[in-house]
JSON list of C-alpha atoms and ligand atoms in Angstrom, two decimals:
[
{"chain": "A", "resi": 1, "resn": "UNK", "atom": "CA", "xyz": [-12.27, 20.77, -24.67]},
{"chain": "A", "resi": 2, "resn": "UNK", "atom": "CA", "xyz": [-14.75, 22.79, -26.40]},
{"chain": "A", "resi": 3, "resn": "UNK", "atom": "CA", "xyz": [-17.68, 20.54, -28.09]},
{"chain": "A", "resi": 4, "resn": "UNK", "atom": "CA", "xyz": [-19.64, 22.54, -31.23]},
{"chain": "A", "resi": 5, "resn": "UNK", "atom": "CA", "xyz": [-22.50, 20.58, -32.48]},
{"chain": "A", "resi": 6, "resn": "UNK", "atom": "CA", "xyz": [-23.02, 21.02, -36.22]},
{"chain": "A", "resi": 7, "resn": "UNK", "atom": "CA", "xyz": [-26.47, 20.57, -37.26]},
{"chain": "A", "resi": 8, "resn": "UNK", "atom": "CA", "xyz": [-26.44, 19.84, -41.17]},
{"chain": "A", "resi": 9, "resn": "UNK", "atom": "CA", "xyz": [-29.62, 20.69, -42.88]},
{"chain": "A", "resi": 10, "resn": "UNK", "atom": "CA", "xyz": [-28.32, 21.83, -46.25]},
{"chain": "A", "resi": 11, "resn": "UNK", "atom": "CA", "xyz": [-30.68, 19.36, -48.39]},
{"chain": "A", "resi": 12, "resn": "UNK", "atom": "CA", "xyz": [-28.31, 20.20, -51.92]},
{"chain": "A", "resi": 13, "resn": "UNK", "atom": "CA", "xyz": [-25.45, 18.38, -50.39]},
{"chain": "A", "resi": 14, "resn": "UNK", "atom": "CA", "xyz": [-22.09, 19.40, -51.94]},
{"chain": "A", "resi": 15, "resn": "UNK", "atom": "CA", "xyz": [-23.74, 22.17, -53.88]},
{"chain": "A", "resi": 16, "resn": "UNK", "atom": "CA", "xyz": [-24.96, 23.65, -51.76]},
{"chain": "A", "resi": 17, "resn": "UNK", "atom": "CA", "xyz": [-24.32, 27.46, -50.71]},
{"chain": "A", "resi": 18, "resn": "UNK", "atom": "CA", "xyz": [-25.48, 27.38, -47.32]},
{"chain": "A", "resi": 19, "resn": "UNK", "atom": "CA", "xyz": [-23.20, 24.62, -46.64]},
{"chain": "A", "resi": 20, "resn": "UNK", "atom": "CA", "xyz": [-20.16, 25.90, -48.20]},
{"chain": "A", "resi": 21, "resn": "UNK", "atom": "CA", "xyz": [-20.36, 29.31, -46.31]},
{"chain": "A", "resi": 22, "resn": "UNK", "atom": "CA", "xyz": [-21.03, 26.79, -43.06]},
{"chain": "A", "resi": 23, "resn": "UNK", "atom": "CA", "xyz": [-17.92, 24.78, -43.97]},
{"chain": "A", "resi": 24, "resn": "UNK", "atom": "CA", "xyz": [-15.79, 27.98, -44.43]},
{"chain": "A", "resi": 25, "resn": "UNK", "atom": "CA", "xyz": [-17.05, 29.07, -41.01]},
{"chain": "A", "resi": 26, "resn": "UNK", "atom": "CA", "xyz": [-16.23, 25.38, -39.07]},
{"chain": "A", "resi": 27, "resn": "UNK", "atom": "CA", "xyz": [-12.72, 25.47, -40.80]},
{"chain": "A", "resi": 28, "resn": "UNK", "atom": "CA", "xyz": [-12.00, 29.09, -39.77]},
{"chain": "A", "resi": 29, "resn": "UNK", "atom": "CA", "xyz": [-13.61, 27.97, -35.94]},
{"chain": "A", "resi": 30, "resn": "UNK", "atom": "CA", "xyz": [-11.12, 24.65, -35.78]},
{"chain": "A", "resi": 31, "resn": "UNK", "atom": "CA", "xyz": [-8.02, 26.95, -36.60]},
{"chain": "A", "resi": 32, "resn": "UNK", "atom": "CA", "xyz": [-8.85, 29.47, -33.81]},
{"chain": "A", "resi": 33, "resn": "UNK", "atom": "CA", "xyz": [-9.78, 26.66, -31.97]},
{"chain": "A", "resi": 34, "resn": "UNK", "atom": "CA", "xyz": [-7.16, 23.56, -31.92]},
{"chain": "A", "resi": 35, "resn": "UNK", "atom": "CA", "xyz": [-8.63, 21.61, -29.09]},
{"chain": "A", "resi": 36, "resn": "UNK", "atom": "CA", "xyz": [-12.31, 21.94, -30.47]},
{"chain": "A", "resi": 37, "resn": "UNK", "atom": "CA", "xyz": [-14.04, 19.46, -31.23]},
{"chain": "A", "resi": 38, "resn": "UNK", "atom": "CA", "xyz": [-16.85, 19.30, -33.82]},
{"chain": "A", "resi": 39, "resn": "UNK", "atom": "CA", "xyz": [-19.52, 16.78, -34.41]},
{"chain": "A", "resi": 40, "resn": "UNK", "atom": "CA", "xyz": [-22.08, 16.89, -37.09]},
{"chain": "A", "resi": 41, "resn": "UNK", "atom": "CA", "xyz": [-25.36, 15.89, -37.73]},
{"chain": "A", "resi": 42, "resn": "UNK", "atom": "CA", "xyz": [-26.62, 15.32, -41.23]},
{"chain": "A", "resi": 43, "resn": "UNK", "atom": "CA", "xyz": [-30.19, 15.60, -41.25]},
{"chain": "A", "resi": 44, "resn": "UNK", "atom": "CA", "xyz": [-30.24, 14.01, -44.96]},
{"chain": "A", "resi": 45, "resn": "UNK", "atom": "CA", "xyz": [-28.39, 11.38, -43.70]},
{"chain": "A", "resi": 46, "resn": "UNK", "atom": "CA", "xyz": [-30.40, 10.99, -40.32]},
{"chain": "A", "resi": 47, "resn": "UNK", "atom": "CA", "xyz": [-33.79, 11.20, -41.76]},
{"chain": "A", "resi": 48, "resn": "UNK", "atom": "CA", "xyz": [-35.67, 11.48, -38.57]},
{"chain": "A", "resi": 49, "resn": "UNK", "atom": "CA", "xyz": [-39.35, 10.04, -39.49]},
{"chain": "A", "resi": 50, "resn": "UNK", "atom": "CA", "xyz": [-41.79, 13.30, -38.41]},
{"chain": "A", "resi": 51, "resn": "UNK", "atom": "CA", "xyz": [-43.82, 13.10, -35.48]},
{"chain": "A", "resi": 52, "resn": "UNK", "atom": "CA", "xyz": [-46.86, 10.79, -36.78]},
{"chain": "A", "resi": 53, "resn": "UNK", "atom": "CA", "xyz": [-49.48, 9.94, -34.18]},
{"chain": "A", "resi": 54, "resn": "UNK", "atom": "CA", "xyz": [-47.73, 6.32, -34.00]},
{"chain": "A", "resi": 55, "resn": "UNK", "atom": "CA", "xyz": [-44.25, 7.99, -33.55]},
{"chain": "A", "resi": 56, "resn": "UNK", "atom": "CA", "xyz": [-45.83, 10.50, -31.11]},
{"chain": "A", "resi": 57, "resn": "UNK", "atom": "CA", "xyz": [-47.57, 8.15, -29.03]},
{"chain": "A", "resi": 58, "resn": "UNK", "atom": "CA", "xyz": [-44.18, 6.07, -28.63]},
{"chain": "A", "resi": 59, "resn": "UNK", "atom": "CA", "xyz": [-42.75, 9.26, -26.81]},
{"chain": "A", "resi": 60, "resn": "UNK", "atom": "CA", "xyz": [-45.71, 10.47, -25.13]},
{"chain": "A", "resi": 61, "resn": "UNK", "atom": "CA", "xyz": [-45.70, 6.94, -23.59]},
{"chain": "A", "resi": 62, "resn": "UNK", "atom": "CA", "xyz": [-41.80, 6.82, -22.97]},
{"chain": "A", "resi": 63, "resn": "UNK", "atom": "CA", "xyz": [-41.87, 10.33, -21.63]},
{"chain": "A", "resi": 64, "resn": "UNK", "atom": "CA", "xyz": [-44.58, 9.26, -19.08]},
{"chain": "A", "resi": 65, "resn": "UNK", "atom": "CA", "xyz": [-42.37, 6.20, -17.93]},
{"chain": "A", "resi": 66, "resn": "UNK", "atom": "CA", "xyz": [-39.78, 8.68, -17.68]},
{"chain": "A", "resi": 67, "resn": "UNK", "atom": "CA", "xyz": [-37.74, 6.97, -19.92]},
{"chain": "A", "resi": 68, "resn": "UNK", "atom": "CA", "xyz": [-35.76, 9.83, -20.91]},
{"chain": "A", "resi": 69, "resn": "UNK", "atom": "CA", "xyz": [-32.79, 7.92, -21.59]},
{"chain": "A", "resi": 70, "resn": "UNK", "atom": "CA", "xyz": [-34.06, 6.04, -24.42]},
{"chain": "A", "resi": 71, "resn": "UNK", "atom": "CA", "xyz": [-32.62, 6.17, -27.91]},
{"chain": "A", "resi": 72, "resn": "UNK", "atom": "CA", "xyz": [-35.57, 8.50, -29.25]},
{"chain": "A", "resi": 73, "resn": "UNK", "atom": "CA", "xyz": [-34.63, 11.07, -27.24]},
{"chain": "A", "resi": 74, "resn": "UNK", "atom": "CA", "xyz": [-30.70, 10.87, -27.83]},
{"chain": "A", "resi": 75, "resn": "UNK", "atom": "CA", "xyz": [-30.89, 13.92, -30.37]},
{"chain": "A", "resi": 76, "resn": "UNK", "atom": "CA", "xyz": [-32.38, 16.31, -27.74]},
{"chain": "A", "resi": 77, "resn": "UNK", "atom": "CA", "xyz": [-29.79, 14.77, -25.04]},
{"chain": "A", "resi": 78, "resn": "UNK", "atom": "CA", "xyz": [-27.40, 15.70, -27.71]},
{"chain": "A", "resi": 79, "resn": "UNK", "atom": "CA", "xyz": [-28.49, 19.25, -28.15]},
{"chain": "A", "resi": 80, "resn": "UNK", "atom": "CA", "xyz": [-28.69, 19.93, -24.61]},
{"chain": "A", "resi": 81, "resn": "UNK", "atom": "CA", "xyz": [-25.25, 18.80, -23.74]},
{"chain": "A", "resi": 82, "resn": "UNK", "atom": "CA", "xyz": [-23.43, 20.92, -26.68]},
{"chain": "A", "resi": 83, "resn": "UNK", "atom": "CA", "xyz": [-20.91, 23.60, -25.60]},
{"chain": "A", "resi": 84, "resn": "UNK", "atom": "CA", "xyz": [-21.69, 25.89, -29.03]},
{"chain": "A", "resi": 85, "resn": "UNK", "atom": "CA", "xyz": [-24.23, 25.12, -31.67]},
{"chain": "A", "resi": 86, "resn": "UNK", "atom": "CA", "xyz": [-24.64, 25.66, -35.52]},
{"chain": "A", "resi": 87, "resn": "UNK", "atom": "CA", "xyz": [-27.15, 25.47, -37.40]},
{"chain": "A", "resi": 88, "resn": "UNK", "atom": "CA", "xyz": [-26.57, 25.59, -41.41]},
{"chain": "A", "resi": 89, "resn": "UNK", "atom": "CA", "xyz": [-29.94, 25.22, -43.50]},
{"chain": "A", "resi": 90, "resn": "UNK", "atom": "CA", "xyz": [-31.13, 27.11, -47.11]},
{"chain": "A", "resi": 91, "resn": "UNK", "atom": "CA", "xyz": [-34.11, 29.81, -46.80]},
{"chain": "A", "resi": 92, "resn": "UNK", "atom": "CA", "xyz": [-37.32, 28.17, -47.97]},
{"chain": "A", "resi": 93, "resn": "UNK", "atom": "CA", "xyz": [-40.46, 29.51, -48.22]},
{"chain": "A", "resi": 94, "resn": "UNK", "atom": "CA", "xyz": [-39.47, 32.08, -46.18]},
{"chain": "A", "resi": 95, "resn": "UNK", "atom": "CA", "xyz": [-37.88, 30.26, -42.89]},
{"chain": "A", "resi": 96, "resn": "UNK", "atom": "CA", "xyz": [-35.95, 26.74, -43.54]},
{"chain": "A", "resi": 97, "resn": "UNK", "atom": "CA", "xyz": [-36.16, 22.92, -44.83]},
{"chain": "A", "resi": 98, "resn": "UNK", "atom": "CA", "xyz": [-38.91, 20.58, -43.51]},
{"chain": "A", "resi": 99, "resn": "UNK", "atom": "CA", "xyz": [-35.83, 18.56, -42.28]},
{"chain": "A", "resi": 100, "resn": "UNK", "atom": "CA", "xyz": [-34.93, 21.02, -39.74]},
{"chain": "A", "resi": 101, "resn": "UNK", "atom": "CA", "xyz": [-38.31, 21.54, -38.84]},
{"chain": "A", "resi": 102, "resn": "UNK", "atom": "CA", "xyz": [-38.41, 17.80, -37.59]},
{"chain": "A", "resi": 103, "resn": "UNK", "atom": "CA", "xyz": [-35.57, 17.72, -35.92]},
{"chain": "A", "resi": 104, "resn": "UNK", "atom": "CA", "xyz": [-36.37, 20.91, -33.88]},
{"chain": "A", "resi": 105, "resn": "UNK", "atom": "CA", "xyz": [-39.58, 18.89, -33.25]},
{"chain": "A", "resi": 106, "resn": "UNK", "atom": "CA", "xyz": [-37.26, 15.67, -31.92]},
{"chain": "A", "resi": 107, "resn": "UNK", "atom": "CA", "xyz": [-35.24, 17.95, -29.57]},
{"chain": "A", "resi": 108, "resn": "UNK", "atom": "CA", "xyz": [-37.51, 20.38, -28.09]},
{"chain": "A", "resi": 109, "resn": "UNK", "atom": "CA", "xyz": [-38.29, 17.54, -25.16]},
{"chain": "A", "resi": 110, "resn": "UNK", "atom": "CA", "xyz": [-39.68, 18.66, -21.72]},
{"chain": "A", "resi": 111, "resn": "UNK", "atom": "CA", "xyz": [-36.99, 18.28, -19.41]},
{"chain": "A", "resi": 112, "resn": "UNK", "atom": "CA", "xyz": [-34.18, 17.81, -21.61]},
{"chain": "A", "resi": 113, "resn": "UNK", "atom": "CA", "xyz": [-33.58, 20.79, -23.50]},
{"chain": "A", "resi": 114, "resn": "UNK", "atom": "CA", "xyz": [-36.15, 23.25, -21.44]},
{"chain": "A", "resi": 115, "resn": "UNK", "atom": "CA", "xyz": [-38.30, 22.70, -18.66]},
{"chain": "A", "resi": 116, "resn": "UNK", "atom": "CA", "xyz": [-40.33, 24.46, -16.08]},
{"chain": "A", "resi": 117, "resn": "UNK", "atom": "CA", "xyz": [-40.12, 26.08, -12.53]},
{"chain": "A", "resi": 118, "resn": "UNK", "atom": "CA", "xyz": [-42.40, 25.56, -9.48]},
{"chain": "A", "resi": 119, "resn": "UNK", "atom": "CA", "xyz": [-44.40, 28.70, -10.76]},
{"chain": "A", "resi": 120, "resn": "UNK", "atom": "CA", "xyz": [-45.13, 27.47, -14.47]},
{"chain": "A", "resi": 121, "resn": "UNK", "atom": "CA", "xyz": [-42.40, 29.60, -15.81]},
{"chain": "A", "resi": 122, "resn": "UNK", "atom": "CA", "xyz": [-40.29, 28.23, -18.97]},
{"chain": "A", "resi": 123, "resn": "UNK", "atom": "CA", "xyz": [-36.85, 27.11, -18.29]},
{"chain": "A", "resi": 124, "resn": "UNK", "atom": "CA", "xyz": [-33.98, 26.70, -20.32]},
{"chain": "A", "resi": 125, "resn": "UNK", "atom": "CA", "xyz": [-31.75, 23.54, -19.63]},
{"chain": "A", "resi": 126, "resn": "UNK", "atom": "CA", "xyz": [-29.48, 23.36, -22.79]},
{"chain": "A", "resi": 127, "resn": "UNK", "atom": "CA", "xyz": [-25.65, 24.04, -21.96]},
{"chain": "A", "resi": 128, "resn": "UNK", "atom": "CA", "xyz": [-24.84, 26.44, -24.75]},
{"chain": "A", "resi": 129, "resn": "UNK", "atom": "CA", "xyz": [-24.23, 29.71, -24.17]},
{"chain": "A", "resi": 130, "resn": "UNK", "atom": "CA", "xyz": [-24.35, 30.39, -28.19]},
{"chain": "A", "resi": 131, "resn": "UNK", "atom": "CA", "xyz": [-26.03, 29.26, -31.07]},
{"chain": "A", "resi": 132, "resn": "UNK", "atom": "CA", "xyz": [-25.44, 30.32, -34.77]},
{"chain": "A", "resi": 133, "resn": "UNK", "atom": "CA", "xyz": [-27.80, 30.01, -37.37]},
{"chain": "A", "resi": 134, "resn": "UNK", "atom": "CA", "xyz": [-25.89, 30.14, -41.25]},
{"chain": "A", "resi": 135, "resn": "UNK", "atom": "CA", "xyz": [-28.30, 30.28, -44.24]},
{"chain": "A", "resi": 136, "resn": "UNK", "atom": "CA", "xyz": [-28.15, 31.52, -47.37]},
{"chain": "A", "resi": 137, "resn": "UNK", "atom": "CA", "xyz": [-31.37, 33.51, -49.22]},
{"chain": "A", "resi": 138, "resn": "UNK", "atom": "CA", "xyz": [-32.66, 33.65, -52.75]},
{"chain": "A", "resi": 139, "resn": "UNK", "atom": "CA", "xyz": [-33.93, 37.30, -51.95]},
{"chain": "A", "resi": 140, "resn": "UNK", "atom": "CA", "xyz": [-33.00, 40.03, -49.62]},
{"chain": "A", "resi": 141, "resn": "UNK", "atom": "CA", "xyz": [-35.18, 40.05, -46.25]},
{"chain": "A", "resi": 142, "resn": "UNK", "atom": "CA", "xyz": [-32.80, 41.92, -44.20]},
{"chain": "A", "resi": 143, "resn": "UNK", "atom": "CA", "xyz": [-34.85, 45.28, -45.35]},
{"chain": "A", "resi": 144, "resn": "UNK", "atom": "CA", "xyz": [-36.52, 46.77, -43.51]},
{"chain": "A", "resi": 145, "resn": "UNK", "atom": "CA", "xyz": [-39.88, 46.00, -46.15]},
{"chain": "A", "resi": 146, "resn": "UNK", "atom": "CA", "xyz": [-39.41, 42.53, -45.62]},
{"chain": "A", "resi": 147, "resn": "UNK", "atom": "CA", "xyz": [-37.79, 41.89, -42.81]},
{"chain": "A", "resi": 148, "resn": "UNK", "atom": "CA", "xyz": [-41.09, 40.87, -41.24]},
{"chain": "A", "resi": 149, "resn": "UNK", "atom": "CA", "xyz": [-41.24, 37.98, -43.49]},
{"chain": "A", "resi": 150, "resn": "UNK", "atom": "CA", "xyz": [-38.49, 36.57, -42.83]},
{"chain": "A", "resi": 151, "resn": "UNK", "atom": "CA", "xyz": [-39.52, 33.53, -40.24]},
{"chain": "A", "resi": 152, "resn": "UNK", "atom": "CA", "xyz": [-36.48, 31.21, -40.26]},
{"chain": "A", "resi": 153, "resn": "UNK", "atom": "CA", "xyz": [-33.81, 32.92, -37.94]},
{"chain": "A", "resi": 154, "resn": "UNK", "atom": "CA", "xyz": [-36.52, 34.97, -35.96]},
{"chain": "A", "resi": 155, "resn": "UNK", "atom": "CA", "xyz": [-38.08, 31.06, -35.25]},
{"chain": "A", "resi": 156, "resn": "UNK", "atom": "CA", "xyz": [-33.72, 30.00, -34.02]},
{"chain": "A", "resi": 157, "resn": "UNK", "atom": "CA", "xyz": [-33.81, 33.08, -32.13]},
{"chain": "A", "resi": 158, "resn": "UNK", "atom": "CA", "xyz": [-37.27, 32.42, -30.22]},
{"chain": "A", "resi": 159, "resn": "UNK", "atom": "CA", "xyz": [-36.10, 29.06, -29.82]},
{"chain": "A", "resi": 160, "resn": "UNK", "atom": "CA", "xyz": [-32.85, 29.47, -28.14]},
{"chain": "A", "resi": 161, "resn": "UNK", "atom": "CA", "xyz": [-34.96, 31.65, -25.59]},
{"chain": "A", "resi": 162, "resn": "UNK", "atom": "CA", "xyz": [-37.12, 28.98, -24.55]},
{"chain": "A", "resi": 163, "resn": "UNK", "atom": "CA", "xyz": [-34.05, 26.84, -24.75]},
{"chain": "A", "resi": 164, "resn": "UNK", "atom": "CA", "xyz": [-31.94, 28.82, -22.22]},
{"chain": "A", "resi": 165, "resn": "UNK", "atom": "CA", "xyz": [-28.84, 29.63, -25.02]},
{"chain": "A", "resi": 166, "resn": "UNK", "atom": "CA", "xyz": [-28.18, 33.39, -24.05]},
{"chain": "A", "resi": 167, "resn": "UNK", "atom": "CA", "xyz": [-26.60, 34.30, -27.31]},
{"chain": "A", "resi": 168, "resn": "UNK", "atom": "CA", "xyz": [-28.48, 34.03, -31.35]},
{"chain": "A", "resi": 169, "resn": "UNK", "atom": "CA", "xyz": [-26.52, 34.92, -34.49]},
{"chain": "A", "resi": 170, "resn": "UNK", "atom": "CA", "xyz": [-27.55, 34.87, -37.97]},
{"chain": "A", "resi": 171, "resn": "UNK", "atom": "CA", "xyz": [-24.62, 34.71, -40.54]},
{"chain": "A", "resi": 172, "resn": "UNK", "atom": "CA", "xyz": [-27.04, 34.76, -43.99]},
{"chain": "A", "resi": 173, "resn": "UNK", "atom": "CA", "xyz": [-25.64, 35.70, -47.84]},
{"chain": "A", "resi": 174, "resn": "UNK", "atom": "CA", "xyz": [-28.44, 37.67, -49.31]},
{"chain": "A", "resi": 175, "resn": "UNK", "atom": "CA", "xyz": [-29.98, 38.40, -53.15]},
{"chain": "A", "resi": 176, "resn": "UNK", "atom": "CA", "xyz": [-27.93, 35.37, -54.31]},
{"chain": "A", "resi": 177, "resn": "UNK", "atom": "CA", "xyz": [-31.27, 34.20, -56.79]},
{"chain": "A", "resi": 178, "resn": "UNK", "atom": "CA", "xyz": [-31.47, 38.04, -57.64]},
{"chain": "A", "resi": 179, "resn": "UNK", "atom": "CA", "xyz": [-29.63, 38.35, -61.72]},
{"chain": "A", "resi": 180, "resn": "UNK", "atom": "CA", "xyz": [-28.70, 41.78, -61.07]},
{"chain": "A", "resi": 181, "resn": "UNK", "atom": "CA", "xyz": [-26.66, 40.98, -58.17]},
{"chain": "A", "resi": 182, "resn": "UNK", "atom": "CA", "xyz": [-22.83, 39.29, -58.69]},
{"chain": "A", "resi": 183, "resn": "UNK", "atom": "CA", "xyz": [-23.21, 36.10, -56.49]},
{"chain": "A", "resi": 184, "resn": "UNK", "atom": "CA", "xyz": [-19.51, 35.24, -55.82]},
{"chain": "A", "resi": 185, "resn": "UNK", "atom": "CA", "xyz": [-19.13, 39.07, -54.53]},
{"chain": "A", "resi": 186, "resn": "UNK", "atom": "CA", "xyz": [-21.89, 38.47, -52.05]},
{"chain": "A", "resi": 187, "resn": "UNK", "atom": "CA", "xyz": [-20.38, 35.04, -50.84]},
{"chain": "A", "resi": 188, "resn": "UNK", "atom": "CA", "xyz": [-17.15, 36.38, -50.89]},
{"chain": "A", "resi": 189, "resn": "UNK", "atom": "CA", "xyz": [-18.36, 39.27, -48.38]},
{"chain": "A", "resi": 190, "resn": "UNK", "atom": "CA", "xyz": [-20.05, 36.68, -46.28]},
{"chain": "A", "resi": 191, "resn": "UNK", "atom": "CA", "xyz": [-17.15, 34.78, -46.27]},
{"chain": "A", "resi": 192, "resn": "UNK", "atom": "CA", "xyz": [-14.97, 37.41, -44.68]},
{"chain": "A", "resi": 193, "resn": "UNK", "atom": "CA", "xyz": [-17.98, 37.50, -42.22]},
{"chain": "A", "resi": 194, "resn": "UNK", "atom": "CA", "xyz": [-17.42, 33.67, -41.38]},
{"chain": "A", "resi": 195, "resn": "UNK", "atom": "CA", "xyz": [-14.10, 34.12, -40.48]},
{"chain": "A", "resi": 196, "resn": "UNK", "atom": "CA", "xyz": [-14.44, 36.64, -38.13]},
{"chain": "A", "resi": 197, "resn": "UNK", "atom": "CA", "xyz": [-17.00, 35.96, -36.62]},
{"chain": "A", "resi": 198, "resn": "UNK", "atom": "CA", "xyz": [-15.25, 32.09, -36.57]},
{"chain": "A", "resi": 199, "resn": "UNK", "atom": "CA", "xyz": [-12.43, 34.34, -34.14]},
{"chain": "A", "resi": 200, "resn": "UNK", "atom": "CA", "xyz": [-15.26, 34.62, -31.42]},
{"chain": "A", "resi": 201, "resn": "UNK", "atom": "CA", "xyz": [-17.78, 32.38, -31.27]},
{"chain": "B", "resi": 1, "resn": "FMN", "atom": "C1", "xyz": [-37.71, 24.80, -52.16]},
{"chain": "B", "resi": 1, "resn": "FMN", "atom": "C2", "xyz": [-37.08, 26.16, -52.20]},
{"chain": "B", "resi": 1, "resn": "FMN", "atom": "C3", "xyz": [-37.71, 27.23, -51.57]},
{"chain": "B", "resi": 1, "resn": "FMN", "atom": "C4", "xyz": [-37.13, 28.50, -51.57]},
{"chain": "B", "resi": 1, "resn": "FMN", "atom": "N1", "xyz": [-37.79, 29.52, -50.95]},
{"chain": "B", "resi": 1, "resn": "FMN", "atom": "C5", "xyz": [-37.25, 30.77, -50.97]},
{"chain": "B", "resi": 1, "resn": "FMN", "atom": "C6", "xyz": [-37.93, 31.86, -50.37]},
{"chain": "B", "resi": 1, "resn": "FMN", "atom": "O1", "xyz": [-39.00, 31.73, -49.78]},
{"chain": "B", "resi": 1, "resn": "FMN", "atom": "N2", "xyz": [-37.35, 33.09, -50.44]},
{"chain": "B", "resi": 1, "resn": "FMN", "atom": "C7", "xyz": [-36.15, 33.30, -51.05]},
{"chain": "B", "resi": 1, "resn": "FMN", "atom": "O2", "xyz": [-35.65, 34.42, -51.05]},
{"chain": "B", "resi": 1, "resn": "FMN", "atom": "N3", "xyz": [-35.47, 32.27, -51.62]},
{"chain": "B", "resi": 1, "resn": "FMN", "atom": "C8", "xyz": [-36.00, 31.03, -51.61]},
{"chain": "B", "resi": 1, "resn": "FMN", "atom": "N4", "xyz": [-35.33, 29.98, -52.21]},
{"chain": "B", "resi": 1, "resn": "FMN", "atom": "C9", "xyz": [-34.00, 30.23, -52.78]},
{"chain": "B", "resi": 1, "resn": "FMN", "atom": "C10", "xyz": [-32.89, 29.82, -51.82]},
{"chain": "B", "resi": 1, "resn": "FMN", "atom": "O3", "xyz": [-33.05, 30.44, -50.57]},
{"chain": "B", "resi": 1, "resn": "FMN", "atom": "C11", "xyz": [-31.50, 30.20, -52.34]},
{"chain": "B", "resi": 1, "resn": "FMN", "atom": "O4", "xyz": [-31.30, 29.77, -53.66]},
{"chain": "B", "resi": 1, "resn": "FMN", "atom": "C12", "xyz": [-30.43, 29.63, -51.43]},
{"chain": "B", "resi": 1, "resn": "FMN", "atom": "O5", "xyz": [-29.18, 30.21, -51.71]},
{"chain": "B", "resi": 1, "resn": "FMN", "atom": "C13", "xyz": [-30.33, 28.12, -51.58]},
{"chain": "B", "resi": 1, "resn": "FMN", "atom": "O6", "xyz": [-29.37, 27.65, -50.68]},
{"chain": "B", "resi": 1, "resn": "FMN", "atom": "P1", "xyz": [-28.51, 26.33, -50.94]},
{"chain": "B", "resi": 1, "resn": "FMN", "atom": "O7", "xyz": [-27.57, 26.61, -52.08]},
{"chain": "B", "resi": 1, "resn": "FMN", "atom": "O8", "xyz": [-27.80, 26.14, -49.67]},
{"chain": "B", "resi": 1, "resn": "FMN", "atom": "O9", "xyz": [-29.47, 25.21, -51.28]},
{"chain": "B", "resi": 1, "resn": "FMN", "atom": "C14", "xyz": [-35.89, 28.70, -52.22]},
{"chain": "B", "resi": 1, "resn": "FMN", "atom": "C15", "xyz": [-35.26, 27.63, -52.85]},
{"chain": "B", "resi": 1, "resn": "FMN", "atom": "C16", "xyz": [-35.85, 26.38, -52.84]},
{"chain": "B", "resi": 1, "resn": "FMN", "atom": "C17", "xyz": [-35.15, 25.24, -53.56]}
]
């Protein structure tokens, strides 16, 4: 059985656009996939505390003992042991929530989600062979003008390198804050996108 880990980082809850276009995705993904199995994180719900010098020191000090199997580390034991990964989360201020932020913080743990070799080279040690990122964006930075400011999916995609997950894919709905633009046609499109892409992954 197939085990996708759904990271939750849509901060509007229900209202959310991000999270509708991830729901429509994760329904689409269960019906090509009957014997999937999908567990979600909500990072609202969660509320991971951020890395403080106090919280900090408590994992320095358990990662020194080796103590690897200790509750703070159960989110990066988590990550690493997923079969597929999603990550759904708004675009702000040009990349994503601080929520998401400190949970990539929580799982990015030597030895348990990447590592390194006898010469100093980076490992990867998560399972997944595929990660998708699903956001949705006030403005357009697919352009080739502003493309280079876009700093959320380009910091997934760095990530899953260091990570060891082979595959990155960004499903994003752009120009949705833009008046000129008819919202529902853009999510509609993406939509479509969801579900095909929901065939493969
Ligand atoms: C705090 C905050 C920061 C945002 N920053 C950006 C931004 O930098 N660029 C942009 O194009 N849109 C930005 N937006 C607009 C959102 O990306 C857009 O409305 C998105 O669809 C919201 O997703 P949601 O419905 O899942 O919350 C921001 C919105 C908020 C609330």
């Amino acid at each position: 059985m197939e085990h996708l880990l759904f990271i939750n980082a849509c901060v509007r809850g229900e209202k959310s656009r991000s999270l509708k276009l991830a729901q429509r995705f994760l329904d689409s993904w269960h019906k090509a996939h009957p014997n999937g199995q999908i567990t979600e994180v909500d990072l609202c719900k969660d509320r991971l505390v951020p890395q403080y010098p106090e919280v900090l020191a408590e994992r320095d000090a358990l990662w020194n003992a080796g103590q690897l199997d200790h509750p703070m580390f159960a989110p990066a034991r988590q990550f690493a042991a997923a079969d597929k990964i999603v990550i759904a989360a708004p675009f702000w201020e040009l990349s994503f929530p601080a929520i998401l932020k400190i949970y990539l913080e929580r799982i990015t743990v030597t030895d348990i989600t990447f590592g390194y070799d006898e010469q100093g080279k980076n490992i990867g040690l998560c399972k997944a062979k595929k990660l998708l990122f699903i956001t949705t964006r006030g403005g357009d930075f697919s352009r080739p003008e502003t493309a280079w400011m876009e700093m959320g999916a380009r910091q997934l995609e760095a990530l899953c390198a260091m990570y060891g997950i082979p595959s990155f894919q960004c499903l994003a709905a752009e120009g949705l804050d833009d008046i000129r633009r008819d919202k529902e046609a853009i999510l509609a499109e993406a939509m479509g996108r969801a579900d095909a892409l929901a065939e493969v992954f």
